[in-house]
Amino acid sequence: MGTAHNEAKPGQIAKAVLMPGDPLRAKYIAETYLEKPFQFNTVRNMFGYTGFYKGKQVSVMGGGMGMPSIGIYSYELYHNYSVDLIIRIGSAGSISENVNLMDIVLAQGACTDSNYAYQFGLPGSFAPIADFQTLEQAAAEARAIGIEPCVGNVVSSDVFYNEYPDVNQKWADMGALCIEMETAALYMNAAKAKKKALAMLTISDHLFKDEHLSADDRRTSFSQMMEIALNTAISSI
Ligand code: HPA
């Protein structure tokens, strides 16, 4: 039975799902990397596909922008579709001297300015973290294709057009590597569902150096990250 946001039937979604923000990137990944891709979702144009990579079943589905959006889609994948692992593949803006355009960040942890954790009623703040095994595997897959990943804390913000961008410096002072908008919700959902998650981020902007990739680059130039994500996904199955 489907959900309000996903019309896939039971069994149509693989145990491991790659989740870009942009549903057209999901389509591109399915058509470029997967054999026999089958589209399981068109609701709200949040396209999802299942296919085969190196003989193993993998799915790829858009997650949208922001914590509420990825919160909905990841929750349903974990709880309604028995998905074990979600790998977010996205972009982020660097706030670190050591993290440059096109670098790949593996989000070991995700700080946030969002109130998403409020729902869990905890007597303190929660530290959203990646699944360690998946993180280790992704680092190994990156090195296998000659890329040294940047591993550390990221910031999942509710705000893209920040009225007071000075706050980014405060996160940088705490050692956070980059700003994006989804990972903390994904990691919290995974924790609550007792499932696995990892976010892999390509740096599309440097927020302190005013450097940016073009929109076309954002959609098409992440082939290295996709290869790392796909190989990490199939090794988890
Ligand atoms: N802020 C938030 N999310 C992002 C950014 C940014 O600067 N760049 C890419 N994703």
mmCIF file of C-alpha atoms and ligand atoms in Angstrom:
data_model
loop_
_atom_site.group_PDB
_atom_site.id
_atom_site.type_symbol
_atom_site.label_atom_id
_atom_site.label_comp_id
_atom_site.label_asym_id
_atom_site.label_seq_id
_atom_site.Cartn_x
_atom_site.Cartn_y
_atom_site.Cartn_z
ATOM 1 C CA MET A 1 0.000 0.000 0.000
ATOM 2 C CA GLY A 2 1.333 3.433 -0.883
ATOM 3 C CA THR A 3 1.492 6.567 1.249
ATOM 4 C CA ALA A 4 0.242 10.111 0.642
ATOM 5 C CA HIS A 5 3.614 10.918 -0.941
ATOM 6 C CA ASN A 6 4.782 7.637 -2.443
ATOM 7 C CA GLU A 7 2.754 5.338 -4.702
ATOM 8 C CA ALA A 8 5.296 2.476 -4.738
ATOM 9 C CA LYS A 9 3.914 -0.980 -4.049
ATOM 10 C CA PRO A 10 5.524 -3.248 -1.438
ATOM 11 C CA GLY A 11 8.738 -4.751 -2.770
ATOM 12 C CA GLN A 12 9.307 -2.102 -5.432
ATOM 13 C CA ILE A 13 11.945 -0.231 -3.417
ATOM 14 C CA ALA A 14 15.404 -1.681 -2.715
ATOM 15 C CA LYS A 15 16.929 -2.006 0.773
ATOM 16 C CA ALA A 16 19.374 0.780 -0.071
ATOM 17 C CA VAL A 17 18.205 4.109 -1.482
ATOM 18 C CA LEU A 18 20.268 6.999 -2.831
ATOM 19 C CA MET A 19 18.536 10.299 -2.147
ATOM 20 C CA PRO A 20 19.490 13.448 -4.063
ATOM 21 C CA GLY A 21 17.447 16.564 -3.309
ATOM 22 C CA ASP A 22 16.475 17.108 -6.935
ATOM 23 C CA PRO A 23 14.071 14.529 -8.438
ATOM 24 C CA LEU A 24 15.509 15.246 -11.887
ATOM 25 C CA ARG A 25 18.880 14.213 -10.541
ATOM 26 C CA ALA A 26 17.266 10.971 -9.371
ATOM 27 C CA LYS A 27 15.994 10.477 -12.947
ATOM 28 C CA TYR A 28 19.445 11.252 -14.342
ATOM 29 C CA ILE A 29 21.123 8.788 -11.967
ATOM 30 C CA ALA A 30 18.592 6.055 -12.758
ATOM 31 C CA GLU A 31 18.982 6.538 -16.513
ATOM 32 C CA THR A 32 22.763 6.903 -16.390
ATOM 33 C CA TYR A 33 23.866 4.356 -13.795
ATOM 34 C CA LEU A 34 21.120 1.777 -13.252
ATOM 35 C CA GLU A 35 20.246 -1.179 -15.430
ATOM 36 C CA LYS A 36 16.559 -1.777 -16.112
ATOM 37 C CA PRO A 37 15.380 1.262 -14.120
ATOM 38 C CA PHE A 38 11.731 1.068 -13.082
ATOM 39 C CA GLN A 39 9.948 4.230 -11.934
ATOM 40 C CA PHE A 40 8.025 3.614 -8.712
ATOM 41 C CA ASN A 41 6.939 7.162 -7.857
ATOM 42 C CA THR A 42 5.611 10.216 -9.649
ATOM 43 C CA VAL A 43 3.568 11.761 -6.783
ATOM 44 C CA ARG A 44 4.421 15.500 -6.614
ATOM 45 C CA ASN A 45 7.060 14.795 -9.270
ATOM 46 C CA MET A 46 9.267 13.356 -6.508
ATOM 47 C CA PHE A 47 10.552 10.709 -8.894
ATOM 48 C CA GLY A 48 11.821 7.395 -7.563
ATOM 49 C CA TYR A 49 13.381 4.484 -9.437
ATOM 50 C CA THR A 50 14.649 0.996 -8.714
ATOM 51 C CA GLY A 51 17.233 -0.703 -10.896
ATOM 52 C CA PHE A 52 20.413 -2.723 -10.771
ATOM 53 C CA TYR A 53 23.986 -1.596 -10.228
ATOM 54 C CA LYS A 54 26.674 -4.265 -10.686
ATOM 55 C CA GLY A 55 23.895 -6.836 -10.426
ATOM 56 C CA LYS A 56 22.484 -5.571 -7.124
ATOM 57 C CA GLN A 57 19.149 -3.852 -6.609
ATOM 58 C CA VAL A 58 19.402 -0.165 -5.676
ATOM 59 C CA SER A 59 16.812 2.604 -5.591
ATOM 60 C CA VAL A 60 17.191 6.331 -6.122
ATOM 61 C CA MET A 61 14.575 8.887 -5.123
ATOM 62 C CA GLY A 62 14.416 12.666 -4.741
ATOM 63 C CA GLY A 63 14.078 13.979 -1.200
ATOM 64 C CA GLY A 64 13.371 17.651 -1.877
ATOM 65 C CA MET A 65 14.838 20.666 -0.141
ATOM 66 C CA GLY A 66 14.934 21.108 3.614
ATOM 67 C CA MET A 67 14.416 18.990 6.693
ATOM 68 C CA PRO A 68 10.601 18.738 6.514
ATOM 69 C CA SER A 69 10.795 17.370 2.967
ATOM 70 C CA ILE A 70 13.547 14.785 3.484
ATOM 71 C CA GLY A 71 11.903 14.070 6.846
ATOM 72 C CA ILE A 72 8.723 12.884 5.116
ATOM 73 C CA TYR A 73 10.328 10.829 2.358
ATOM 74 C CA SER A 74 12.958 9.172 4.541
ATOM 75 C CA TYR A 75 10.415 8.387 7.278
ATOM 76 C CA GLU A 76 8.188 6.575 4.779
ATOM 77 C CA LEU A 77 11.077 4.680 3.210
ATOM 78 C CA TYR A 78 12.267 3.417 6.602
ATOM 79 C CA HIS A 79 8.849 2.677 8.107
ATOM 80 C CA ASN A 80 6.516 1.869 5.185
ATOM 81 C CA TYR A 81 8.964 0.321 2.716
ATOM 82 C CA SER A 82 11.475 -1.546 4.947
ATOM 83 C CA VAL A 83 14.434 0.425 3.586
ATOM 84 C CA ASP A 84 17.605 -0.222 5.641
ATOM 85 C CA LEU A 85 19.969 2.441 4.316
ATOM 86 C CA ILE A 86 19.481 5.907 2.848
ATOM 87 C CA ILE A 87 22.480 7.710 1.399
ATOM 88 C CA ARG A 88 21.803 11.377 0.820
ATOM 89 C CA ILE A 89 23.805 12.700 -2.132
ATOM 90 C CA GLY A 90 23.687 16.448 -2.169
ATOM 91 C CA SER A 91 25.465 19.739 -2.331
ATOM 92 C CA ALA A 92 26.634 22.090 0.386
ATOM 93 C CA GLY A 93 28.282 25.447 0.894
ATOM 94 C CA SER A 94 31.735 25.278 2.459
ATOM 95 C CA ILE A 95 32.549 27.325 5.550
ATOM 96 C CA SER A 96 36.017 25.807 5.972
ATOM 97 C CA GLU A 97 39.456 26.895 4.746
ATOM 98 C CA ASN A 98 40.202 23.228 4.084
ATOM 99 C CA VAL A 99 37.061 22.367 2.093
ATOM 100 C CA ASN A 100 36.956 23.600 -1.507
ATOM 101 C CA LEU A 101 34.587 23.560 -4.510
ATOM 102 C CA MET A 102 33.990 19.984 -5.766
ATOM 103 C CA ASP A 103 35.409 18.410 -2.585
ATOM 104 C CA ILE A 104 33.380 15.525 -1.189
ATOM 105 C CA VAL A 105 32.267 15.776 2.434
ATOM 106 C CA LEU A 106 31.096 12.728 4.375
ATOM 107 C CA ALA A 107 28.859 14.025 7.159
ATOM 108 C CA GLN A 108 30.049 12.292 10.321
ATOM 109 C CA GLY A 109 27.606 14.413 12.319
ATOM 110 C CA ALA A 110 25.028 17.088 11.584
ATOM 111 C CA CYS A 111 24.456 20.183 13.724
ATOM 112 C CA THR A 112 21.234 22.067 13.099
ATOM 113 C CA ASP A 113 19.378 25.322 13.761
ATOM 114 C CA SER A 114 16.107 23.440 13.216
ATOM 115 C CA ASN A 115 13.646 22.355 15.897
ATOM 116 C CA TYR A 116 13.129 18.924 14.246
ATOM 117 C CA ALA A 117 14.337 17.029 17.346
ATOM 118 C CA TYR A 118 11.614 18.638 19.467
ATOM 119 C CA GLN A 119 9.223 15.842 18.441
ATOM 120 C CA PHE A 120 11.272 13.253 20.352
ATOM 121 C CA GLY A 121 10.772 14.996 23.704
ATOM 122 C CA LEU A 122 14.374 14.530 24.805
ATOM 123 C CA PRO A 123 15.675 16.068 28.010
ATOM 124 C CA GLY A 124 18.584 17.655 26.095
ATOM 125 C CA SER A 125 19.921 18.113 22.555
ATOM 126 C CA PHE A 126 20.417 15.107 20.269
ATOM 127 C CA ALA A 127 23.654 14.577 18.291
ATOM 128 C CA PRO A 128 22.662 13.256 14.845
ATOM 129 C CA ILE A 129 25.407 10.992 13.453
ATOM 130 C CA ALA A 130 26.079 8.867 10.391
ATOM 131 C CA ASP A 131 26.074 5.084 10.446
ATOM 132 C CA PHE A 132 29.742 4.319 11.150
ATOM 133 C CA GLN A 133 30.002 1.211 8.952
ATOM 134 C CA THR A 134 28.543 3.096 5.990
ATOM 135 C CA LEU A 135 30.803 6.079 6.660
ATOM 136 C CA GLU A 136 33.882 3.826 6.740
ATOM 137 C CA GLN A 137 32.799 2.105 3.547
ATOM 138 C CA ALA A 138 32.200 5.421 1.762
ATOM 139 C CA ALA A 139 35.644 6.688 2.791
ATOM 140 C CA ALA A 140 37.178 3.480 1.430
ATOM 141 C CA GLU A 141 35.211 3.763 -1.837
ATOM 142 C CA ALA A 142 36.362 7.385 -2.223
ATOM 143 C CA ARG A 143 40.008 6.439 -1.716
ATOM 144 C CA ALA A 144 39.601 3.569 -4.168
ATOM 145 C CA ILE A 145 38.976 6.148 -6.923
ATOM 146 C CA GLY A 146 41.723 8.476 -5.706
ATOM 147 C CA ILE A 147 39.636 10.911 -3.682
ATOM 148 C CA GLU A 148 40.401 11.833 -0.082
ATOM 149 C CA PRO A 149 37.034 12.720 1.444
ATOM 150 C CA CYS A 150 36.567 15.485 4.017
ATOM 151 C CA VAL A 151 34.966 13.851 7.066
ATOM 152 C CA GLY A 152 33.417 15.849 9.895
ATOM 153 C CA ASN A 153 30.520 17.874 11.163
ATOM 154 C CA VAL A 154 28.110 19.639 8.814
ATOM 155 C CA VAL A 155 25.308 22.106 9.550
ATOM 156 C CA SER A 156 21.729 21.415 8.446
ATOM 157 C CA SER A 157 20.057 24.815 8.335
ATOM 158 C CA ASP A 158 16.420 25.767 7.850
ATOM 159 C CA VAL A 159 17.564 28.940 6.099
ATOM 160 C CA PHE A 160 19.160 29.354 2.664
ATOM 161 C CA TYR A 161 18.814 33.143 2.354
ATOM 162 C CA ASN A 162 20.137 33.976 5.783
ATOM 163 C CA GLU A 163 19.289 37.452 7.114
ATOM 164 C CA TYR A 164 22.393 37.250 9.323
ATOM 165 C CA PRO A 165 25.023 35.199 7.444
ATOM 166 C CA ASP A 166 27.530 36.002 10.215
ATOM 167 C CA VAL A 167 26.167 32.938 12.015
ATOM 168 C CA ASN A 168 28.101 30.772 9.549
ATOM 169 C CA GLN A 169 31.342 31.969 11.146
ATOM 170 C CA LYS A 170 30.126 30.717 14.520
ATOM 171 C CA TRP A 171 29.545 27.246 13.115
ATOM 172 C CA ALA A 172 32.966 27.436 11.424
ATOM 173 C CA ASP A 173 34.535 28.319 14.782
ATOM 174 C CA MET A 174 33.121 25.019 16.093
ATOM 175 C CA GLY A 175 34.809 23.134 13.257
ATOM 176 C CA ALA A 176 31.757 22.533 11.063
ATOM 177 C CA LEU A 177 32.794 22.014 7.438
ATOM 178 C CA CYS A 178 29.787 23.127 5.392
ATOM 179 C CA ILE A 179 26.138 24.197 5.371
ATOM 180 C CA GLU A 180 23.293 22.257 3.787
ATOM 181 C CA MET A 181 19.643 21.722 4.674
ATOM 182 C CA GLU A 182 18.707 18.043 5.158
ATOM 183 C CA THR A 183 21.195 15.759 6.875
ATOM 184 C CA ALA A 184 20.197 16.265 10.530
ATOM 185 C CA ALA A 185 16.590 15.204 9.816
ATOM 186 C CA LEU A 186 17.736 12.142 7.882
ATOM 187 C CA TYR A 187 20.085 11.088 10.704
ATOM 188 C CA MET A 188 17.396 11.622 13.356
ATOM 189 C CA ASN A 189 14.856 9.595 11.397
ATOM 190 C CA ALA A 190 17.409 6.818 10.933
ATOM 191 C CA ALA A 191 18.218 6.823 14.655
ATOM 192 C CA LYS A 192 14.570 6.607 15.681
ATOM 193 C CA ALA A 193 13.835 3.903 13.093
ATOM 194 C CA LYS A 194 17.035 2.001 14.059
ATOM 195 C CA LYS A 195 18.154 2.143 10.430
ATOM 196 C CA LYS A 196 21.252 3.437 8.642
ATOM 197 C CA ALA A 197 21.998 6.766 6.979
ATOM 198 C CA LEU A 198 24.894 8.679 5.492
ATOM 199 C CA ALA A 199 25.071 12.061 3.782
ATOM 200 C CA MET A 200 27.648 12.656 1.074
ATOM 201 C CA LEU A 201 27.978 16.258 -0.071
ATOM 202 C CA THR A 202 29.740 17.880 -2.986
ATOM 203 C CA ILE A 203 30.792 21.442 -2.329
ATOM 204 C CA SER A 204 28.901 23.671 -4.769
ATOM 205 C CA ASP A 205 29.632 27.005 -3.081
ATOM 206 C CA HIS A 206 32.217 28.535 -0.775
ATOM 207 C CA LEU A 207 30.322 30.859 1.509
ATOM 208 C CA PHE A 208 33.370 32.844 2.650
ATOM 209 C CA LYS A 209 35.104 33.078 -0.734
ATOM 210 C CA ASP A 210 32.043 33.810 -2.925
ATOM 211 C CA GLU A 211 32.818 30.872 -5.229
ATOM 212 C CA HIS A 212 29.953 28.964 -6.935
ATOM 213 C CA LEU A 213 29.346 26.133 -9.381
ATOM 214 C CA SER A 214 26.847 26.747 -12.205
ATOM 215 C CA ALA A 215 23.354 25.209 -12.025
ATOM 216 C CA ASP A 216 24.252 22.794 -14.832
ATOM 217 C CA ASP A 217 27.342 21.682 -12.923
ATOM 218 C CA ARG A 218 25.218 21.040 -9.840
ATOM 219 C CA ARG A 219 23.052 18.573 -11.748
ATOM 220 C CA THR A 220 25.576 16.808 -13.913
ATOM 221 C CA SER A 221 29.066 17.062 -12.462
ATOM 222 C CA PHE A 222 28.695 14.763 -9.480
ATOM 223 C CA SER A 223 29.687 11.532 -11.201
ATOM 224 C CA GLN A 224 32.491 10.770 -8.769
ATOM 225 C CA MET A 225 30.178 11.173 -5.798
ATOM 226 C CA MET A 226 27.556 8.994 -7.468
ATOM 227 C CA GLU A 227 30.094 6.257 -8.064
ATOM 228 C CA ILE A 228 31.150 6.366 -4.406
ATOM 229 C CA ALA A 229 27.511 6.352 -3.273
ATOM 230 C CA LEU A 230 26.473 3.485 -5.555
ATOM 231 C CA ASN A 231 29.424 1.312 -4.533
ATOM 232 C CA THR A 232 28.767 2.083 -0.850
ATOM 233 C CA ALA A 233 25.079 1.243 -1.280
ATOM 234 C CA ILE A 234 25.650 -2.158 -2.899
ATOM 235 C CA SER A 235 28.308 -3.167 -0.384
ATOM 236 C CA SER A 236 25.711 -2.697 2.379
ATOM 237 C CA ILE A 237 23.295 -5.202 0.843
HETATM 238 N N1 HPA B 1 23.311 26.783 2.069
HETATM 239 C C1 HPA B 1 22.476 25.786 2.244
HETATM 240 N N2 HPA B 1 22.427 24.733 1.443
HETATM 241 C C2 HPA B 1 23.277 24.690 0.408
HETATM 242 C C3 HPA B 1 24.169 25.713 0.182
HETATM 243 C C4 HPA B 1 24.187 26.810 1.054
HETATM 244 O O1 HPA B 1 24.950 27.742 0.896
HETATM 245 N N3 HPA B 1 24.885 25.389 -0.929
HETATM 246 C C5 HPA B 1 24.412 24.192 -1.354
HETATM 247 N N4 HPA B 1 23.441 23.763 -0.551
#
